[in-house]
Every structure is written in structure tokens, then in C-alpha cells.
Amino acid sequence: MNYPELEKLIQVVKDLRRPVTGCPWDLKQTHKSLLKYLIEESYEFIEATESEKSLEMQDELGDVLLQVLLHSTIASQEKTFDLESVAKNLSEKLIRRHPHVFKDPSLATNAEEVVKNWEEIKKEEKQSNGGASSSRIDKSYLNFPALFSANKIGVKTAKLNFDWDNAQQVAYKVEEEWQELKEELVASKISKERVTEEMGDFLFSGAQLARHLGIDPEDCLRQANKKFLRRFNHMERLIEEDGKILEEMNQSEMDVFWDSAKSQEKAAKNN
């Protein structure tokens, strides 16, 4: 196989990181300084994917690839690892974790068995590398976005039979946490620490309810964010068309335009 454009890209990134003649910005970057860009580019790819825009997906996936190449180039310069070792490690891991493809087809006949085998092999790998956790739930889950992490924790504990029986039971738990949060909000002296704790419990139980309903809580909130921004932009247009300036309006005045934007969106959706 020949990938001339990929080879060209790898060389371009190396040139950007070349001492003296490279790009000053790229040269000053480290693994840690680049982390925020990896997260940002990943979410931009998610946005493009959800919008089903192939050209944007291609562009954003390229930006994600750039982050992989930058990290690999930095590591190569530090003599810790390089792109070749990254690729070698990944291919070996994929072969090792897919024995039903590369060894014995009878080891997994459906997607559920594949996932189960994957987790077992992953656990064995950690034990052999001396990295097995004393807990059955990996603390690395805490490195993910909070709602995503809450969902993964719930999925893991459910496999250990530590879970609610159905969505209705979780809904009761959500209501219980909401009541506890409200109690803190009406206390004679509001404690930010207590409110933070109760808000966390409320959000965690909400994430578990979403899981029981077959909904990804991270995606759920992301869609809500998109809906709010879309409606806010609609409200801005209506205010501008009415000859008003948003910054000079009070809350009740803006609410009128917000409700109008909401009604127009619902009407358009029903048509």
C-alpha cells in the first residue's frame, strides 16, 4: 500500500517541529499544552458527524489526525516513542483483542460476546502489566467529561448487578435527589459546598435515568445546548427585525421574543 499524501503530511508536521527553521508556535508546544486542542478538535468532529456533513467530517478528522501526529513527533524528539511504535502497538492490540477475527471465529458470534471478550482481554492485559486496579471500576473513568463518566460508571456497575431494576426506580431516585437539592436551596444559610454535593447527586442520578432509557446523557445535554443556542439565535433575529437592541431590553421583554421563537420553531417542526 502506498499513501503519498499521508507521508507528505507526516513530513509537514516534522518540518513544523524542526528546530530553528520550524514554526515558533509548534516548537513551543508540549504534550500538556496540546491537550485542550485534542479535546476541542474531537468535539468539532462530533459536531460535524451529528450534522451529517461529510466534507466537514473530513476536515475535522484531519484536525484530529494533526493532534496525533504532533504528539507522536514531540515524543519522537524526546525519544520516548514515535508514530511507528504507536501504529505497531495499536495493530498488535487490535489483533489481540479480536481473537474471533484473527484466531478462532467461534470465540464470538455476536457483538455482545465481542464486547465481553474485549473487556476480559483488557483486564488480563492490565494484570499482566502490573496495572490492575484494586477496584472493579477503573478510576480512569474520572478523566472523561462528567456526564460521559457517570454513564460509563453506571454501565460498569450494572454489569456487576449493582443497579436499579428499571427506569421508574431511577426516576424516584432523581425525584429524591431533587427534593434534597431544594431543601439546601431554601435553608436559612445556603452552603455552596452542600448545594454542590446535592447538585452532583441530582445530575448523577439523571445520567443513570438516561442510561436506563437507552439515552446517552452526554449526547442528551449536547442536543439541549444546541437547541438553546438555535432558539437564542432565532430570538436575536426577531429582536433585530423588530428594530430593538437586545442589550437594552429587560428579561420580561426578551421573554416575549423567546416565546415567539419557540412557537415558530414548533410550528415549523409540525409542518
PDB file of C-alpha atoms in Angstrom, residues 110-241:
ATOM      1  CA  ASN A 110     -22.331 -11.590  18.074  1.00  0.00           C
ATOM      2  CA  ALA A 111     -21.498  -8.028  19.129  1.00  0.00           C
ATOM      3  CA  GLU A 112     -22.322  -8.686  22.804  1.00  0.00           C
ATOM      4  CA  GLU A 113     -19.787 -11.512  23.011  1.00  0.00           C
ATOM      5  CA  VAL A 114     -17.200  -9.316  21.294  1.00  0.00           C
ATOM      6  CA  VAL A 115     -17.620  -6.606  23.956  1.00  0.00           C
ATOM      7  CA  LYS A 116     -17.459  -9.164  26.768  1.00  0.00           C
ATOM      8  CA  ASN A 117     -14.283 -10.736  25.368  1.00  0.00           C
ATOM      9  CA  TRP A 118     -12.755  -7.296  24.804  1.00  0.00           C
ATOM     10  CA  GLU A 119     -13.248  -6.367  28.465  1.00  0.00           C
ATOM     11  CA  GLU A 120     -11.832  -9.687  29.662  1.00  0.00           C
ATOM     12  CA  ILE A 121      -8.753  -9.388  27.466  1.00  0.00           C
ATOM     13  CA  LYS A 122      -8.290  -5.760  28.530  1.00  0.00           C
ATOM     14  CA  LYS A 123      -8.450  -6.830  32.187  1.00  0.00           C
ATOM     15  CA  GLU A 124      -5.874  -9.580  31.595  1.00  0.00           C
ATOM     16  CA  GLU A 125      -3.572  -7.088  29.864  1.00  0.00           C
ATOM     17  CA  LYS A 126      -3.696  -4.729  32.831  1.00  0.00           C
ATOM     18  CA  GLN A 127      -2.971  -7.551  35.264  1.00  0.00           C
ATOM     19  CA  SER A 128      -0.005  -8.778  33.229  1.00  0.00           C
ATOM     20  CA  ASN A 129       1.353  -5.226  33.064  1.00  0.00           C
ATOM     21  CA  GLY A 130       1.011  -4.783  36.809  1.00  0.00           C
ATOM     22  CA  GLY A 131      -1.594  -2.084  36.355  1.00  0.00           C
ATOM     23  CA  ALA A 132      -4.653  -3.862  37.670  1.00  0.00           C
ATOM     24  CA  SER A 133      -6.797  -1.725  39.949  1.00  0.00           C
ATOM     25  CA  SER A 134      -7.933  -2.947  43.353  1.00  0.00           C
ATOM     26  CA  SER A 135     -11.418  -1.788  42.357  1.00  0.00           C
ATOM     27  CA  ARG A 136     -13.616  -3.288  39.666  1.00  0.00           C
ATOM     28  CA  ILE A 137     -14.261   0.216  38.369  1.00  0.00           C
ATOM     29  CA  ASP A 138     -11.323   1.895  36.684  1.00  0.00           C
ATOM     30  CA  LYS A 139     -10.511   5.321  38.129  1.00  0.00           C
ATOM     31  CA  SER A 140      -9.583   6.449  34.614  1.00  0.00           C
ATOM     32  CA  TYR A 141     -13.338   6.926  34.094  1.00  0.00           C
ATOM     33  CA  LEU A 142     -12.939  10.148  36.078  1.00  0.00           C
ATOM     34  CA  ASN A 143     -10.802  11.595  33.274  1.00  0.00           C
ATOM     35  CA  PHE A 144     -13.782  11.704  30.911  1.00  0.00           C
ATOM     36  CA  PRO A 145     -16.374  14.505  30.653  1.00  0.00           C
ATOM     37  CA  ALA A 146     -18.535  14.236  33.779  1.00  0.00           C
ATOM     38  CA  LEU A 147     -21.820  13.055  32.217  1.00  0.00           C
ATOM     39  CA  PHE A 148     -19.983  10.594  29.984  1.00  0.00           C
ATOM     40  CA  SER A 149     -18.120   9.323  33.039  1.00  0.00           C
ATOM     41  CA  ALA A 150     -21.362   8.943  35.033  1.00  0.00           C
ATOM     42  CA  ASN A 151     -22.818   6.866  32.209  1.00  0.00           C
ATOM     43  CA  LYS A 152     -19.750   4.599  31.990  1.00  0.00           C
ATOM     44  CA  ILE A 153     -19.761   4.077  35.763  1.00  0.00           C
ATOM     45  CA  GLY A 154     -23.433   3.111  35.594  1.00  0.00           C
ATOM     46  CA  VAL A 155     -22.830   0.692  32.728  1.00  0.00           C
ATOM     47  CA  LYS A 156     -19.990  -0.943  34.648  1.00  0.00           C
ATOM     48  CA  THR A 157     -21.872  -1.292  37.942  1.00  0.00           C
ATOM     49  CA  ALA A 158     -24.898  -2.664  36.070  1.00  0.00           C
ATOM     50  CA  LYS A 159     -22.711  -5.495  34.759  1.00  0.00           C
ATOM     51  CA  LEU A 160     -21.898  -6.246  38.400  1.00  0.00           C
ATOM     52  CA  ASN A 161     -25.646  -6.368  39.189  1.00  0.00           C
ATOM     53  CA  PHE A 162     -25.416  -3.182  41.265  1.00  0.00           C
ATOM     54  CA  ASP A 163     -28.156  -1.153  39.625  1.00  0.00           C
ATOM     55  CA  TRP A 164     -31.828  -0.194  39.722  1.00  0.00           C
ATOM     56  CA  ASP A 165     -34.253  -2.714  38.248  1.00  0.00           C
ATOM     57  CA  ASN A 166     -35.966  -0.288  35.893  1.00  0.00           C
ATOM     58  CA  ALA A 167     -36.243   3.333  34.785  1.00  0.00           C
ATOM     59  CA  GLN A 168     -39.147   4.017  37.146  1.00  0.00           C
ATOM     60  CA  GLN A 169     -36.991   3.227  40.162  1.00  0.00           C
ATOM     61  CA  VAL A 170     -34.308   5.599  38.873  1.00  0.00           C
ATOM     62  CA  ALA A 171     -36.953   8.278  38.318  1.00  0.00           C
ATOM     63  CA  TYR A 172     -37.883   8.008  42.002  1.00  0.00           C
ATOM     64  CA  LYS A 173     -34.193   8.449  42.858  1.00  0.00           C
ATOM     65  CA  VAL A 174     -33.988  11.546  40.651  1.00  0.00           C
ATOM     66  CA  GLU A 175     -37.019  12.987  42.458  1.00  0.00           C
ATOM     67  CA  GLU A 176     -35.433  12.183  45.830  1.00  0.00           C
ATOM     68  CA  GLU A 177     -32.199  13.961  44.866  1.00  0.00           C
ATOM     69  CA  TRP A 178     -34.186  16.934  43.532  1.00  0.00           C
ATOM     70  CA  GLN A 179     -36.009  17.271  46.848  1.00  0.00           C
ATOM     71  CA  GLU A 180     -32.711  17.173  48.752  1.00  0.00           C
ATOM     72  CA  LEU A 181     -31.312  19.877  46.477  1.00  0.00           C
ATOM     73  CA  LYS A 182     -34.383  22.066  47.021  1.00  0.00           C
ATOM     74  CA  GLU A 183     -34.022  21.680  50.785  1.00  0.00           C
ATOM     75  CA  GLU A 184     -30.499  23.091  50.561  1.00  0.00           C
ATOM     76  CA  LEU A 185     -31.704  26.000  48.419  1.00  0.00           C
ATOM     77  CA  VAL A 186     -34.304  27.104  50.988  1.00  0.00           C
ATOM     78  CA  ALA A 187     -32.031  26.678  54.018  1.00  0.00           C
ATOM     79  CA  SER A 188     -31.614  29.737  56.242  1.00  0.00           C
ATOM     80  CA  LYS A 189     -27.946  29.793  55.300  1.00  0.00           C
ATOM     81  CA  ILE A 190     -27.149  28.330  51.889  1.00  0.00           C
ATOM     82  CA  SER A 191     -23.966  26.254  51.865  1.00  0.00           C
ATOM     83  CA  LYS A 192     -22.238  26.256  48.482  1.00  0.00           C
ATOM     84  CA  GLU A 193     -20.469  23.042  49.452  1.00  0.00           C
ATOM     85  CA  ARG A 194     -23.748  21.270  50.274  1.00  0.00           C
ATOM     86  CA  VAL A 195     -25.519  22.630  47.196  1.00  0.00           C
ATOM     87  CA  THR A 196     -22.607  21.466  45.030  1.00  0.00           C
ATOM     88  CA  GLU A 197     -22.822  17.986  46.535  1.00  0.00           C
ATOM     89  CA  GLU A 198     -26.595  17.720  46.108  1.00  0.00           C
ATOM     90  CA  MET A 199     -26.452  19.127  42.582  1.00  0.00           C
ATOM     91  CA  GLY A 200     -23.848  16.479  41.762  1.00  0.00           C
ATOM     92  CA  ASP A 201     -26.086  13.720  43.154  1.00  0.00           C
ATOM     93  CA  PHE A 202     -29.011  15.072  41.130  1.00  0.00           C
ATOM     94  CA  LEU A 203     -27.004  15.157  37.892  1.00  0.00           C
ATOM     95  CA  PHE A 204     -25.543  11.688  38.519  1.00  0.00           C
ATOM     96  CA  SER A 205     -28.977  10.156  39.088  1.00  0.00           C
ATOM     97  CA  GLY A 206     -30.232  11.988  35.982  1.00  0.00           C
ATOM     98  CA  ALA A 207     -27.442  10.386  33.962  1.00  0.00           C
ATOM     99  CA  GLN A 208     -28.482   6.954  35.269  1.00  0.00           C
ATOM    100  CA  LEU A 209     -32.102   7.606  34.299  1.00  0.00           C
ATOM    101  CA  ALA A 210     -30.947   8.476  30.780  1.00  0.00           C
ATOM    102  CA  ARG A 211     -28.956   5.229  30.681  1.00  0.00           C
ATOM    103  CA  HIS A 212     -31.976   3.170  31.707  1.00  0.00           C
ATOM    104  CA  LEU A 213     -33.993   4.864  28.972  1.00  0.00           C
ATOM    105  CA  GLY A 214     -31.345   3.977  26.396  1.00  0.00           C
ATOM    106  CA  ILE A 215     -30.254   7.610  26.024  1.00  0.00           C
ATOM    107  CA  ASP A 216     -26.666   8.859  26.105  1.00  0.00           C
ATOM    108  CA  PRO A 217     -26.702  11.643  28.755  1.00  0.00           C
ATOM    109  CA  GLU A 218     -23.721  13.431  27.185  1.00  0.00           C
ATOM    110  CA  ASP A 219     -25.457  13.481  23.807  1.00  0.00           C
ATOM    111  CA  CYS A 220     -28.715  14.460  25.500  1.00  0.00           C
ATOM    112  CA  LEU A 221     -27.202  17.578  27.078  1.00  0.00           C
ATOM    113  CA  ARG A 222     -25.282  18.407  23.913  1.00  0.00           C
ATOM    114  CA  GLN A 223     -28.549  18.383  21.946  1.00  0.00           C
ATOM    115  CA  ALA A 224     -30.172  20.591  24.598  1.00  0.00           C
ATOM    116  CA  ASN A 225     -27.269  23.049  24.297  1.00  0.00           C
ATOM    117  CA  LYS A 226     -27.677  23.127  20.523  1.00  0.00           C
ATOM    118  CA  LYS A 227     -31.426  23.685  20.836  1.00  0.00           C
ATOM    119  CA  PHE A 228     -30.946  26.554  23.277  1.00  0.00           C
ATOM    120  CA  LEU A 229     -28.372  28.277  21.049  1.00  0.00           C
ATOM    121  CA  ARG A 230     -30.530  27.775  17.957  1.00  0.00           C
ATOM    122  CA  ARG A 231     -33.540  29.284  19.724  1.00  0.00           C
ATOM    123  CA  PHE A 232     -31.455  32.125  21.184  1.00  0.00           C
ATOM    124  CA  ASN A 233     -30.157  32.972  17.699  1.00  0.00           C
ATOM    125  CA  HIS A 234     -33.749  32.911  16.444  1.00  0.00           C
ATOM    126  CA  MET A 235     -34.750  35.280  19.242  1.00  0.00           C
ATOM    127  CA  GLU A 236     -31.887  37.615  18.307  1.00  0.00           C
ATOM    128  CA  ARG A 237     -33.127  37.753  14.712  1.00  0.00           C
ATOM    129  CA  LEU A 238     -36.690  38.516  15.798  1.00  0.00           C
ATOM    130  CA  ILE A 239     -35.493  41.312  18.089  1.00  0.00           C
ATOM    131  CA  GLU A 240     -33.366  42.787  15.305  1.00  0.00           C
ATOM    132  CA  GLU A 241     -36.274  42.593  12.841  1.00  0.00           C
TER     133      GLU A 241
END
